[in-house]
Amino acid sequence: MYRIVLLFVAVLAHTTLYAFDTGIYLKSITFPANYAVGDYVEFVGATPMDAGASGNYEISVSYTRGNLATAATHLVIVSHANPNVWREAGRISSSPYTWNANSHAFTIDCNSEYGNVRFRVRAVAVLGISAPIIVNVKIRSINYNYAWTEMNNTGNDQTVNKFMPMTTDWSLYVGNPYLANGAVLGLKVAENGFVGIGTANPQSKLAVAGEITAQKVKVTATGWPDYVFRPGYVLRSLDDLESFIMKHQHLPDVPSEKEVLSAGIDMADMNARLLRKVEELTLYIIRQEKEMKEMKALVGQLAEKMSDKK
C-alpha cells in the first residue's frame, strides 16, 4: 500500500492537472423577428492555452422558426499571434431543413486575434416565419481552453468574405491495425488547398500517384476547333505538311515526344488539337474526292472525244 501511495505521489509530481479546463460552452441567443442579413451577436471569448496554440474548437448550432429547422457544426483552429480579422468558420456537417440544402440562416464567425479570441453568430439568410428565433450554440474545445468570457456585442457586418482555417494540413493514413506493417497515405490536403492521393507533396489541385479508374470522365474546355470548317481557314498543302513531318518527326501544332515526356499533356487541350487534325484530315479527304471526281469527268470527256474520232 505504501509503495502504491509513493507511486501516485511520484506521478503527480511529474503531471500538471488542468482542473480549470472548461471544454464545453453552451449558449442560447435570441434574434428578433425583424433580424436582417449581416446581423450578429458576439457572444463569447475563449482563452486557448500555450500562447493560443491549443485553439481547436468545434462549434455546433441549431434553430427552429416555424417551417425552418436546421443544424450545423463548424470547425476552426487558432494558433499563436493570429490577426484581428473576422472570418467565417467552415461547416464540417450540415443538417438542413428537408430538401433544401441551402436552408442555413446563421453561421459562425471567429476572430482569432492573439489574446482576444472571440466567436459570434451571424445571419446569412432570413428564413422561416416572421417570429423571434433562438439559436442554440454548443462549443467544444478539443484542446485545452483556460476559460470562456461572456459577451453580448451586437451589430451588422456584411463584409466577411474569408474563411477561418480548420487545419494547416490534413492527412489520412489507412491500414489494418491488426497487421504489424504501417499505414499508407491515402489522402493529403496541403495548406494551399492542393489535394494528393497517394502522395504527400501534391503540386496541383489534384495529384494522383498511381492509376485512375473511372467509368466516365468529363473535361471542360475553353475552346473547340470548329473554326477549321469556317470560310477563310488556311489549310496547309500536303507538300508543306510532308516537309514539316520529315523535319520535326511529328504533326504541326502537336507536342513532340520530348515535350510530352517532360511536361505531360493537358487532356482538354490535347483533345482539341487532335480534333483539329481530324477536321483538317476531313478537309483533305473532301478536297481529294473533288479532285478525283474532276479527273474522272475529264477522263470521260477525253474518252468520248477519242470515240467520236473513230
PDB file of C-alpha atoms in Angstrom:
ATOM      1  CA  MET A   1       0.000   0.000   0.000  1.00  0.00           C
ATOM      2  CA  TYR A   2       2.832   2.350   0.938  1.00  0.00           C
ATOM      3  CA  ARG A   3       4.522   1.712  -2.421  1.00  0.00           C
ATOM      4  CA  ILE A   4       1.275   2.497  -4.262  1.00  0.00           C
ATOM      5  CA  VAL A   5       0.972   5.843  -2.450  1.00  0.00           C
ATOM      6  CA  LEU A   6       4.590   6.711  -3.266  1.00  0.00           C
ATOM      7  CA  LEU A   7       3.996   5.829  -6.913  1.00  0.00           C
ATOM      8  CA  PHE A   8       0.888   8.044  -7.023  1.00  0.00           C
ATOM      9  CA  VAL A   9       2.796  10.963  -5.476  1.00  0.00           C
ATOM     10  CA  ALA A  10       5.615  10.482  -7.985  1.00  0.00           C
ATOM     11  CA  VAL A  11       3.151  10.603 -10.879  1.00  0.00           C
ATOM     12  CA  LEU A  12       1.569  13.801  -9.528  1.00  0.00           C
ATOM     13  CA  ALA A  13       4.999  15.375  -9.241  1.00  0.00           C
ATOM     14  CA  HIS A  14       5.543  14.980 -12.962  1.00  0.00           C
ATOM     15  CA  THR A  15       1.973  15.719 -14.056  1.00  0.00           C
ATOM     16  CA  THR A  16       0.083  19.007 -14.165  1.00  0.00           C
ATOM     17  CA  LEU A  17      -3.648  18.565 -13.622  1.00  0.00           C
ATOM     18  CA  TYR A  18      -5.559  21.264 -15.518  1.00  0.00           C
ATOM     19  CA  ALA A  19      -8.737  21.197 -13.465  1.00  0.00           C
ATOM     20  CA  PHE A  20      -9.595  24.670 -14.759  1.00  0.00           C
ATOM     21  CA  ASP A  21     -10.072  23.481 -18.335  1.00  0.00           C
ATOM     22  CA  THR A  22     -13.640  24.182 -19.430  1.00  0.00           C
ATOM     23  CA  GLY A  23     -14.094  22.190 -22.591  1.00  0.00           C
ATOM     24  CA  ILE A  24     -17.795  22.838 -23.201  1.00  0.00           C
ATOM     25  CA  TYR A  25     -19.696  26.102 -23.619  1.00  0.00           C
ATOM     26  CA  LEU A  26     -23.485  26.318 -24.074  1.00  0.00           C
ATOM     27  CA  LYS A  27     -25.488  29.385 -25.074  1.00  0.00           C
ATOM     28  CA  SER A  28     -28.940  30.284 -26.438  1.00  0.00           C
ATOM     29  CA  ILE A  29     -29.029  33.508 -28.465  1.00  0.00           C
ATOM     30  CA  THR A  30     -32.261  35.232 -29.475  1.00  0.00           C
ATOM     31  CA  PHE A  31     -32.584  37.189 -32.720  1.00  0.00           C
ATOM     32  CA  PRO A  32     -35.679  39.446 -33.113  1.00  0.00           C
ATOM     33  CA  ALA A  33     -38.391  38.752 -35.669  1.00  0.00           C
ATOM     34  CA  ASN A  34     -37.116  41.552 -37.910  1.00  0.00           C
ATOM     35  CA  TYR A  35     -33.482  40.414 -37.968  1.00  0.00           C
ATOM     36  CA  ALA A  36     -31.586  41.110 -41.216  1.00  0.00           C
ATOM     37  CA  VAL A  37     -28.766  39.508 -43.153  1.00  0.00           C
ATOM     38  CA  GLY A  38     -25.480  40.522 -41.549  1.00  0.00           C
ATOM     39  CA  ASP A  39     -26.886  40.917 -38.040  1.00  0.00           C
ATOM     40  CA  TYR A  40     -24.610  39.285 -35.499  1.00  0.00           C
ATOM     41  CA  VAL A  41     -24.232  38.616 -31.796  1.00  0.00           C
ATOM     42  CA  GLU A  42     -20.674  38.351 -30.496  1.00  0.00           C
ATOM     43  CA  PHE A  43     -21.390  36.071 -27.567  1.00  0.00           C
ATOM     44  CA  VAL A  44     -18.202  34.591 -26.093  1.00  0.00           C
ATOM     45  CA  GLY A  45     -14.447  34.884 -25.872  1.00  0.00           C
ATOM     46  CA  ALA A  46     -12.064  31.960 -25.464  1.00  0.00           C
ATOM     47  CA  THR A  47      -8.607  31.597 -23.935  1.00  0.00           C
ATOM     48  CA  PRO A  48      -6.647  28.747 -25.517  1.00  0.00           C
ATOM     49  CA  MET A  49      -3.546  27.505 -23.703  1.00  0.00           C
ATOM     50  CA  ASP A  50       0.106  27.685 -24.736  1.00  0.00           C
ATOM     51  CA  ALA A  51       0.086  31.201 -26.165  1.00  0.00           C
ATOM     52  CA  GLY A  52      -3.005  30.393 -28.204  1.00  0.00           C
ATOM     53  CA  ALA A  53      -1.566  27.298 -29.860  1.00  0.00           C
ATOM     54  CA  SER A  54      -4.184  24.992 -28.304  1.00  0.00           C
ATOM     55  CA  GLY A  55      -7.086  26.719 -30.027  1.00  0.00           C
ATOM     56  CA  ASN A  56      -9.062  23.925 -31.660  1.00  0.00           C
ATOM     57  CA  TYR A  57     -12.822  24.443 -31.465  1.00  0.00           C
ATOM     58  CA  GLU A  58     -15.901  22.621 -32.713  1.00  0.00           C
ATOM     59  CA  ILE A  59     -18.994  24.846 -32.803  1.00  0.00           C
ATOM     60  CA  SER A  60     -22.498  23.435 -33.308  1.00  0.00           C
ATOM     61  CA  VAL A  61     -25.663  25.464 -33.889  1.00  0.00           C
ATOM     62  CA  SER A  62     -29.336  24.566 -34.196  1.00  0.00           C
ATOM     63  CA  TYR A  63     -32.536  26.583 -34.520  1.00  0.00           C
ATOM     64  CA  THR A  64     -36.228  26.358 -35.415  1.00  0.00           C
ATOM     65  CA  ARG A  65     -38.564  29.020 -36.759  1.00  0.00           C
ATOM     66  CA  GLY A  66     -41.877  27.663 -37.923  1.00  0.00           C
ATOM     67  CA  ASN A  67     -41.040  25.843 -41.161  1.00  0.00           C
ATOM     68  CA  LEU A  68     -37.292  26.194 -40.555  1.00  0.00           C
ATOM     69  CA  ALA A  69     -35.398  23.534 -38.609  1.00  0.00           C
ATOM     70  CA  THR A  70     -31.657  23.442 -39.239  1.00  0.00           C
ATOM     71  CA  ALA A  71     -28.411  22.455 -37.537  1.00  0.00           C
ATOM     72  CA  ALA A  72     -24.725  22.546 -38.453  1.00  0.00           C
ATOM     73  CA  THR A  73     -21.292  22.004 -36.977  1.00  0.00           C
ATOM     74  CA  HIS A  74     -18.309  24.248 -37.699  1.00  0.00           C
ATOM     75  CA  LEU A  75     -14.588  23.806 -37.016  1.00  0.00           C
ATOM     76  CA  VAL A  76     -11.790  26.338 -36.504  1.00  0.00           C
ATOM     77  CA  ILE A  77      -8.168  26.363 -35.388  1.00  0.00           C
ATOM     78  CA  VAL A  78      -6.460  29.197 -33.551  1.00  0.00           C
ATOM     79  CA  SER A  79      -2.705  29.475 -33.342  1.00  0.00           C
ATOM     80  CA  HIS A  80      -0.206  31.878 -31.789  1.00  0.00           C
ATOM     81  CA  ALA A  81      -0.255  35.570 -32.826  1.00  0.00           C
ATOM     82  CA  ASN A  82      -3.260  35.426 -35.202  1.00  0.00           C
ATOM     83  CA  PRO A  83      -4.535  38.674 -36.785  1.00  0.00           C
ATOM     84  CA  ASN A  84      -7.522  40.767 -35.710  1.00  0.00           C
ATOM     85  CA  VAL A  85      -9.799  39.616 -38.547  1.00  0.00           C
ATOM     86  CA  TRP A  86     -13.330  38.180 -38.545  1.00  0.00           C
ATOM     87  CA  ARG A  87     -13.598  35.074 -40.725  1.00  0.00           C
ATOM     88  CA  GLU A  88     -16.399  32.583 -41.284  1.00  0.00           C
ATOM     89  CA  ALA A  89     -15.995  29.134 -39.760  1.00  0.00           C
ATOM     90  CA  GLY A  90     -16.363  26.390 -42.359  1.00  0.00           C
ATOM     91  CA  ARG A  91     -19.051  23.731 -41.876  1.00  0.00           C
ATOM     92  CA  ILE A  92     -17.958  20.149 -41.362  1.00  0.00           C
ATOM     93  CA  SER A  93     -21.509  18.825 -41.100  1.00  0.00           C
ATOM     94  CA  SER A  94     -24.895  20.110 -42.128  1.00  0.00           C
ATOM     95  CA  SER A  95     -28.438  19.116 -41.192  1.00  0.00           C
ATOM     96  CA  PRO A  96     -30.587  21.310 -43.440  1.00  0.00           C
ATOM     97  CA  TYR A  97     -34.354  21.534 -43.386  1.00  0.00           C
ATOM     98  CA  THR A  98     -35.875  18.695 -45.500  1.00  0.00           C
ATOM     99  CA  TRP A  99     -34.986  19.031 -49.191  1.00  0.00           C
ATOM    100  CA  ASN A 100     -33.360  22.478 -49.113  1.00  0.00           C
ATOM    101  CA  ALA A 101     -29.594  22.062 -48.732  1.00  0.00           C
ATOM    102  CA  ASN A 102     -29.178  25.855 -48.515  1.00  0.00           C
ATOM    103  CA  SER A 103     -31.601  26.390 -45.641  1.00  0.00           C
ATOM    104  CA  HIS A 104     -28.941  27.769 -43.307  1.00  0.00           C
ATOM    105  CA  ALA A 105     -29.965  31.087 -41.798  1.00  0.00           C
ATOM    106  CA  PHE A 106     -26.960  31.525 -39.472  1.00  0.00           C
ATOM    107  CA  THR A 107     -23.255  30.845 -39.485  1.00  0.00           C
ATOM    108  CA  ILE A 108     -20.383  31.111 -37.013  1.00  0.00           C
ATOM    109  CA  ASP A 109     -17.599  33.696 -37.284  1.00  0.00           C
ATOM    110  CA  CYS A 110     -14.314  33.581 -35.397  1.00  0.00           C
ATOM    111  CA  ASN A 111     -11.829  36.348 -34.685  1.00  0.00           C
ATOM    112  CA  SER A 112      -8.604  34.611 -33.668  1.00  0.00           C
ATOM    113  CA  GLU A 113      -6.791  37.770 -32.544  1.00  0.00           C
ATOM    114  CA  TYR A 114      -3.935  36.843 -30.214  1.00  0.00           C
ATOM    115  CA  GLY A 115      -5.093  37.138 -26.619  1.00  0.00           C
ATOM    116  CA  ASN A 116      -8.622  38.091 -27.666  1.00  0.00           C
ATOM    117  CA  VAL A 117     -10.241  35.112 -29.403  1.00  0.00           C
ATOM    118  CA  ARG A 118     -13.993  35.653 -29.951  1.00  0.00           C
ATOM    119  CA  PHE A 119     -16.968  33.919 -31.526  1.00  0.00           C
ATOM    120  CA  ARG A 120     -20.165  35.331 -32.963  1.00  0.00           C
ATOM    121  CA  VAL A 121     -23.348  34.094 -34.619  1.00  0.00           C
ATOM    122  CA  ARG A 122     -24.166  35.926 -37.864  1.00  0.00           C
ATOM    123  CA  ALA A 123     -27.299  35.831 -40.009  1.00  0.00           C
ATOM    124  CA  VAL A 124     -26.704  34.833 -43.625  1.00  0.00           C
ATOM    125  CA  ALA A 125     -30.356  34.495 -44.691  1.00  0.00           C
ATOM    126  CA  VAL A 126     -33.830  35.373 -43.453  1.00  0.00           C
ATOM    127  CA  LEU A 127     -35.807  32.138 -43.435  1.00  0.00           C
ATOM    128  CA  GLY A 128     -38.877  30.748 -41.726  1.00  0.00           C
ATOM    129  CA  ILE A 129     -41.942  32.541 -40.383  1.00  0.00           C
ATOM    130  CA  SER A 130     -41.797  36.098 -39.045  1.00  0.00           C
ATOM    131  CA  ALA A 131     -41.060  35.482 -35.373  1.00  0.00           C
ATOM    132  CA  PRO A 132     -38.104  35.734 -32.992  1.00  0.00           C
ATOM    133  CA  ILE A 133     -35.615  32.900 -33.428  1.00  0.00           C
ATOM    134  CA  ILE A 134     -33.401  31.260 -30.822  1.00  0.00           C
ATOM    135  CA  VAL A 135     -30.026  29.962 -31.975  1.00  0.00           C
ATOM    136  CA  ASN A 136     -28.666  27.253 -29.674  1.00  0.00           C
ATOM    137  CA  VAL A 137     -24.871  27.093 -29.647  1.00  0.00           C
ATOM    138  CA  LYS A 138     -22.501  24.497 -28.268  1.00  0.00           C
ATOM    139  CA  ILE A 139     -18.723  24.956 -28.392  1.00  0.00           C
ATOM    140  CA  ARG A 140     -16.423  22.048 -27.656  1.00  0.00           C
ATOM    141  CA  SER A 141     -12.786  22.878 -27.021  1.00  0.00           C
ATOM    142  CA  ILE A 142     -10.981  19.884 -28.463  1.00  0.00           C
ATOM    143  CA  ASN A 143      -7.712  21.001 -26.870  1.00  0.00           C
ATOM    144  CA  TYR A 144      -7.199  22.773 -23.540  1.00  0.00           C
ATOM    145  CA  ASN A 145      -9.031  26.053 -23.005  1.00  0.00           C
ATOM    146  CA  TYR A 146      -8.427  28.206 -19.910  1.00  0.00           C
ATOM    147  CA  ALA A 147     -11.790  29.957 -19.769  1.00  0.00           C
ATOM    148  CA  TRP A 148     -14.843  31.369 -21.552  1.00  0.00           C
ATOM    149  CA  THR A 149     -15.646  35.096 -21.375  1.00  0.00           C
ATOM    150  CA  GLU A 150     -19.322  36.021 -21.702  1.00  0.00           C
ATOM    151  CA  MET A 151     -20.091  38.736 -24.279  1.00  0.00           C
ATOM    152  CA  ASN A 152     -23.162  40.357 -25.794  1.00  0.00           C
ATOM    153  CA  ASN A 153     -21.977  42.642 -28.589  1.00  0.00           C
ATOM    154  CA  THR A 154     -24.376  43.171 -31.482  1.00  0.00           C
ATOM    155  CA  GLY A 155     -24.160  44.796 -34.896  1.00  0.00           C
ATOM    156  CA  ASN A 156     -24.364  44.187 -38.634  1.00  0.00           C
ATOM    157  CA  ASP A 157     -21.459  43.038 -40.774  1.00  0.00           C
ATOM    158  CA  GLN A 158     -21.786  42.058 -44.439  1.00  0.00           C
ATOM    159  CA  THR A 159     -18.088  42.334 -45.250  1.00  0.00           C
ATOM    160  CA  VAL A 160     -16.951  38.845 -44.209  1.00  0.00           C
ATOM    161  CA  ASN A 161     -15.610  37.114 -47.331  1.00  0.00           C
ATOM    162  CA  LYS A 162     -12.881  34.853 -45.955  1.00  0.00           C
ATOM    163  CA  PHE A 163     -12.992  31.515 -44.159  1.00  0.00           C
ATOM    164  CA  MET A 164     -11.286  30.562 -40.929  1.00  0.00           C
ATOM    165  CA  PRO A 165      -8.897  27.610 -41.387  1.00  0.00           C
ATOM    166  CA  MET A 166      -9.906  24.259 -39.971  1.00  0.00           C
ATOM    167  CA  THR A 167      -6.330  22.968 -40.148  1.00  0.00           C
ATOM    168  CA  THR A 168      -2.986  23.855 -41.688  1.00  0.00           C
ATOM    169  CA  ASP A 169      -2.674  20.490 -43.383  1.00  0.00           C
ATOM    170  CA  TRP A 170      -4.570  17.212 -43.255  1.00  0.00           C
ATOM    171  CA  SER A 171      -3.513  13.616 -43.881  1.00  0.00           C
ATOM    172  CA  LEU A 172      -5.466  10.373 -43.965  1.00  0.00           C
ATOM    173  CA  TYR A 173      -3.449   7.225 -43.254  1.00  0.00           C
ATOM    174  CA  VAL A 174      -5.200   3.917 -43.816  1.00  0.00           C
ATOM    175  CA  GLY A 175      -4.323   0.374 -42.860  1.00  0.00           C
ATOM    176  CA  ASN A 176      -5.233  -2.560 -40.651  1.00  0.00           C
ATOM    177  CA  PRO A 177      -4.049  -2.138 -37.043  1.00  0.00           C
ATOM    178  CA  TYR A 178      -4.001  -5.923 -36.715  1.00  0.00           C
ATOM    179  CA  LEU A 179      -1.044  -6.019 -39.083  1.00  0.00           C
ATOM    180  CA  ALA A 180       2.437  -5.016 -37.976  1.00  0.00           C
ATOM    181  CA  ASN A 181       3.194  -3.026 -41.102  1.00  0.00           C
ATOM    182  CA  GLY A 182       2.491   0.704 -41.020  1.00  0.00           C
ATOM    183  CA  ALA A 183      -0.412   2.545 -42.611  1.00  0.00           C
ATOM    184  CA  VAL A 184      -0.223   4.068 -46.075  1.00  0.00           C
ATOM    185  CA  LEU A 185      -1.060   7.629 -47.010  1.00  0.00           C
ATOM    186  CA  GLY A 186      -4.476   7.739 -48.673  1.00  0.00           C
ATOM    187  CA  LEU A 187      -5.189  11.476 -48.880  1.00  0.00           C
ATOM    188  CA  LYS A 188      -3.156  14.597 -48.268  1.00  0.00           C
ATOM    189  CA  VAL A 189      -4.515  18.157 -48.245  1.00  0.00           C
ATOM    190  CA  ALA A 190      -1.814  20.816 -48.220  1.00  0.00           C
ATOM    191  CA  GLU A 191      -2.040  24.354 -46.826  1.00  0.00           C
ATOM    192  CA  ASN A 192      -2.588  25.802 -50.318  1.00  0.00           C
ATOM    193  CA  GLY A 193      -5.612  23.548 -50.889  1.00  0.00           C
ATOM    194  CA  PHE A 194      -3.826  21.099 -53.182  1.00  0.00           C
ATOM    195  CA  VAL A 195      -5.053  17.516 -52.742  1.00  0.00           C
ATOM    196  CA  GLY A 196      -2.861  14.469 -53.129  1.00  0.00           C
ATOM    197  CA  ILE A 197      -3.959  10.847 -53.459  1.00  0.00           C
ATOM    198  CA  GLY A 198      -1.108   8.579 -52.503  1.00  0.00           C
ATOM    199  CA  THR A 199       1.355  11.481 -52.466  1.00  0.00           C
ATOM    200  CA  ALA A 200       2.464  13.672 -49.559  1.00  0.00           C
ATOM    201  CA  ASN A 201       3.529  16.581 -51.776  1.00  0.00           C
ATOM    202  CA  PRO A 202       0.781  17.448 -54.298  1.00  0.00           C
ATOM    203  CA  GLN A 203       1.896  20.001 -56.897  1.00  0.00           C
ATOM    204  CA  SER A 204      -1.537  20.714 -58.389  1.00  0.00           C
ATOM    205  CA  LYS A 205      -5.195  20.981 -57.381  1.00  0.00           C
ATOM    206  CA  LEU A 206      -5.388  17.173 -57.588  1.00  0.00           C
ATOM    207  CA  ALA A 207      -2.305  14.960 -57.786  1.00  0.00           C
ATOM    208  CA  VAL A 208      -2.651  11.181 -58.058  1.00  0.00           C
ATOM    209  CA  ALA A 209       0.323   8.889 -57.562  1.00  0.00           C
ATOM    210  CA  GLY A 210      -0.906   5.849 -59.464  1.00  0.00           C
ATOM    211  CA  GLU A 211      -3.593   4.636 -61.797  1.00  0.00           C
ATOM    212  CA  ILE A 212      -7.076   6.171 -62.079  1.00  0.00           C
ATOM    213  CA  THR A 213     -10.097   4.017 -62.925  1.00  0.00           C
ATOM    214  CA  ALA A 214     -13.353   5.698 -63.922  1.00  0.00           C
ATOM    215  CA  GLN A 215     -16.497   4.902 -65.867  1.00  0.00           C
ATOM    216  CA  LYS A 216     -16.771   8.435 -67.195  1.00  0.00           C
ATOM    217  CA  VAL A 217     -14.512  11.481 -67.227  1.00  0.00           C
ATOM    218  CA  LYS A 218     -15.815  14.925 -68.196  1.00  0.00           C
ATOM    219  CA  VAL A 219     -13.231  17.588 -69.040  1.00  0.00           C
ATOM    220  CA  THR A 220     -14.306  21.171 -69.596  1.00  0.00           C
ATOM    221  CA  ALA A 221     -12.664  23.100 -72.430  1.00  0.00           C
ATOM    222  CA  THR A 222     -12.217  26.806 -73.110  1.00  0.00           C
ATOM    223  CA  GLY A 223     -12.485  26.435 -76.890  1.00  0.00           C
ATOM    224  CA  TRP A 224     -13.149  23.956 -79.695  1.00  0.00           C
ATOM    225  CA  PRO A 225     -11.569  23.854 -83.193  1.00  0.00           C
ATOM    226  CA  ASP A 226     -14.738  24.126 -85.289  1.00  0.00           C
ATOM    227  CA  TYR A 227     -13.085  27.179 -86.841  1.00  0.00           C
ATOM    228  CA  VAL A 228     -11.352  24.703 -89.184  1.00  0.00           C
ATOM    229  CA  PHE A 229     -14.613  24.389 -91.152  1.00  0.00           C
ATOM    230  CA  ARG A 230     -15.226  28.125 -91.378  1.00  0.00           C
ATOM    231  CA  PRO A 231     -14.570  30.047 -94.620  1.00  0.00           C
ATOM    232  CA  GLY A 232     -11.114  31.519 -94.784  1.00  0.00           C
ATOM    233  CA  TYR A 233      -9.327  28.813 -92.828  1.00  0.00           C
ATOM    234  CA  VAL A 234      -5.955  28.207 -94.470  1.00  0.00           C
ATOM    235  CA  LEU A 235      -5.209  24.522 -94.861  1.00  0.00           C
ATOM    236  CA  ARG A 236      -1.578  23.511 -95.294  1.00  0.00           C
ATOM    237  CA  SER A 237      -0.667  21.977 -98.614  1.00  0.00           C
ATOM    238  CA  LEU A 238       0.250  18.299 -98.469  1.00  0.00           C
ATOM    239  CA  ASP A 239       3.742  19.135 -99.678  1.00  0.00           C
ATOM    240  CA  ASP A 240       4.196  21.610 -96.835  1.00  0.00           C
ATOM    241  CA  LEU A 241       2.797  19.064 -94.368  1.00  0.00           C
ATOM    242  CA  GLU A 242       5.168  16.389 -95.607  1.00  0.00           C
ATOM    243  CA  SER A 243       8.146  18.731 -95.270  1.00  0.00           C
ATOM    244  CA  PHE A 244       7.209  19.585 -91.681  1.00  0.00           C
ATOM    245  CA  ILE A 245       6.802  15.921 -90.719  1.00  0.00           C
ATOM    246  CA  MET A 246      10.113  14.918 -92.310  1.00  0.00           C
ATOM    247  CA  LYS A 247      11.906  17.733 -90.458  1.00  0.00           C
ATOM    248  CA  HIS A 248      10.258  17.570 -87.000  1.00  0.00           C
ATOM    249  CA  GLN A 249       9.004  13.959 -86.823  1.00  0.00           C
ATOM    250  CA  HIS A 250       5.564  14.993 -85.523  1.00  0.00           C
ATOM    251  CA  LEU A 251       2.452  16.779 -86.745  1.00  0.00           C
ATOM    252  CA  PRO A 252       2.261  20.584 -86.689  1.00  0.00           C
ATOM    253  CA  ASP A 253       0.712  22.052 -83.520  1.00  0.00           C
ATOM    254  CA  VAL A 254       1.011  18.699 -81.748  1.00  0.00           C
ATOM    255  CA  PRO A 255       3.586  18.354 -78.935  1.00  0.00           C
ATOM    256  CA  SER A 256       6.627  16.246 -79.616  1.00  0.00           C
ATOM    257  CA  GLU A 257       7.529  13.112 -77.686  1.00  0.00           C
ATOM    258  CA  LYS A 258      10.211  15.079 -75.828  1.00  0.00           C
ATOM    259  CA  GLU A 259       7.698  17.731 -74.740  1.00  0.00           C
ATOM    260  CA  VAL A 260       5.175  15.126 -73.563  1.00  0.00           C
ATOM    261  CA  LEU A 261       7.760  13.186 -71.569  1.00  0.00           C
ATOM    262  CA  SER A 262       8.955  16.412 -69.952  1.00  0.00           C
ATOM    263  CA  ALA A 263       5.709  18.239 -69.185  1.00  0.00           C
ATOM    264  CA  GLY A 264       2.880  15.748 -69.784  1.00  0.00           C
ATOM    265  CA  ILE A 265      -0.268  16.758 -71.631  1.00  0.00           C
ATOM    266  CA  ASP A 266      -3.338  18.837 -70.957  1.00  0.00           C
ATOM    267  CA  MET A 267      -6.215  16.473 -71.782  1.00  0.00           C
ATOM    268  CA  ALA A 268      -8.670  19.193 -72.835  1.00  0.00           C
ATOM    269  CA  ASP A 269      -6.052  20.956 -74.958  1.00  0.00           C
ATOM    270  CA  MET A 270      -4.782  17.700 -76.450  1.00  0.00           C
ATOM    271  CA  ASN A 271      -8.269  16.518 -77.394  1.00  0.00           C
ATOM    272  CA  ALA A 272      -8.886  19.863 -79.093  1.00  0.00           C
ATOM    273  CA  ARG A 273      -5.602  19.586 -81.014  1.00  0.00           C
ATOM    274  CA  LEU A 274      -6.375  16.024 -82.109  1.00  0.00           C
ATOM    275  CA  LEU A 275      -9.872  17.036 -83.223  1.00  0.00           C
ATOM    276  CA  ARG A 276      -8.345  19.867 -85.218  1.00  0.00           C
ATOM    277  CA  LYS A 277      -6.161  17.323 -87.020  1.00  0.00           C
ATOM    278  CA  VAL A 278      -9.180  15.078 -87.671  1.00  0.00           C
ATOM    279  CA  GLU A 279     -11.110  18.037 -89.082  1.00  0.00           C
ATOM    280  CA  GLU A 280      -8.144  19.038 -91.274  1.00  0.00           C
ATOM    281  CA  LEU A 281      -7.849  15.430 -92.445  1.00  0.00           C
ATOM    282  CA  THR A 282     -11.551  15.515 -93.334  1.00  0.00           C
ATOM    283  CA  LEU A 283     -10.958  18.620 -95.440  1.00  0.00           C
ATOM    284  CA  TYR A 284      -8.036  16.897 -97.201  1.00  0.00           C
ATOM    285  CA  ILE A 285     -10.269  13.905 -97.983  1.00  0.00           C
ATOM    286  CA  ILE A 286     -13.066  16.158 -99.285  1.00  0.00           C
ATOM    287  CA  ARG A 287     -10.580  18.062-101.420  1.00  0.00           C
ATOM    288  CA  GLN A 288      -9.117  14.854-102.835  1.00  0.00           C
ATOM    289  CA  GLU A 289     -12.612  13.495-103.501  1.00  0.00           C
ATOM    290  CA  LYS A 290     -13.447  16.614-105.518  1.00  0.00           C
ATOM    291  CA  GLU A 291     -10.194  16.350-107.449  1.00  0.00           C
ATOM    292  CA  MET A 292     -10.865  12.680-108.217  1.00  0.00           C
ATOM    293  CA  LYS A 293     -14.363  13.499-109.494  1.00  0.00           C
ATOM    294  CA  GLU A 294     -12.934  16.251-111.687  1.00  0.00           C
ATOM    295  CA  MET A 295     -10.306  13.855-113.035  1.00  0.00           C
ATOM    296  CA  LYS A 296     -12.951  11.206-113.742  1.00  0.00           C
ATOM    297  CA  ALA A 297     -15.056  13.748-115.572  1.00  0.00           C
ATOM    298  CA  LEU A 298     -12.061  14.872-117.600  1.00  0.00           C
ATOM    299  CA  VAL A 299     -11.116  11.295-118.459  1.00  0.00           C
ATOM    300  CA  GLY A 300     -14.689  10.657-119.509  1.00  0.00           C
ATOM    301  CA  GLN A 301     -14.666  13.666-121.801  1.00  0.00           C
ATOM    302  CA  LEU A 302     -11.379  12.558-123.388  1.00  0.00           C
ATOM    303  CA  ALA A 303     -12.745   9.059-123.903  1.00  0.00           C
ATOM    304  CA  GLU A 304     -15.828  10.466-125.665  1.00  0.00           C
ATOM    305  CA  LYS A 305     -13.680  12.591-127.956  1.00  0.00           C
ATOM    306  CA  MET A 306     -11.465   9.624-128.865  1.00  0.00           C
ATOM    307  CA  SER A 307     -14.549   7.521-129.522  1.00  0.00           C
ATOM    308  CA  ASP A 308     -16.004  10.193-131.840  1.00  0.00           C
ATOM    309  CA  LYS A 309     -12.782  10.325-133.867  1.00  0.00           C
ATOM    310  CA  LYS A 310     -13.010   6.638-134.547  1.00  0.00           C
TER     311      LYS A 310
END
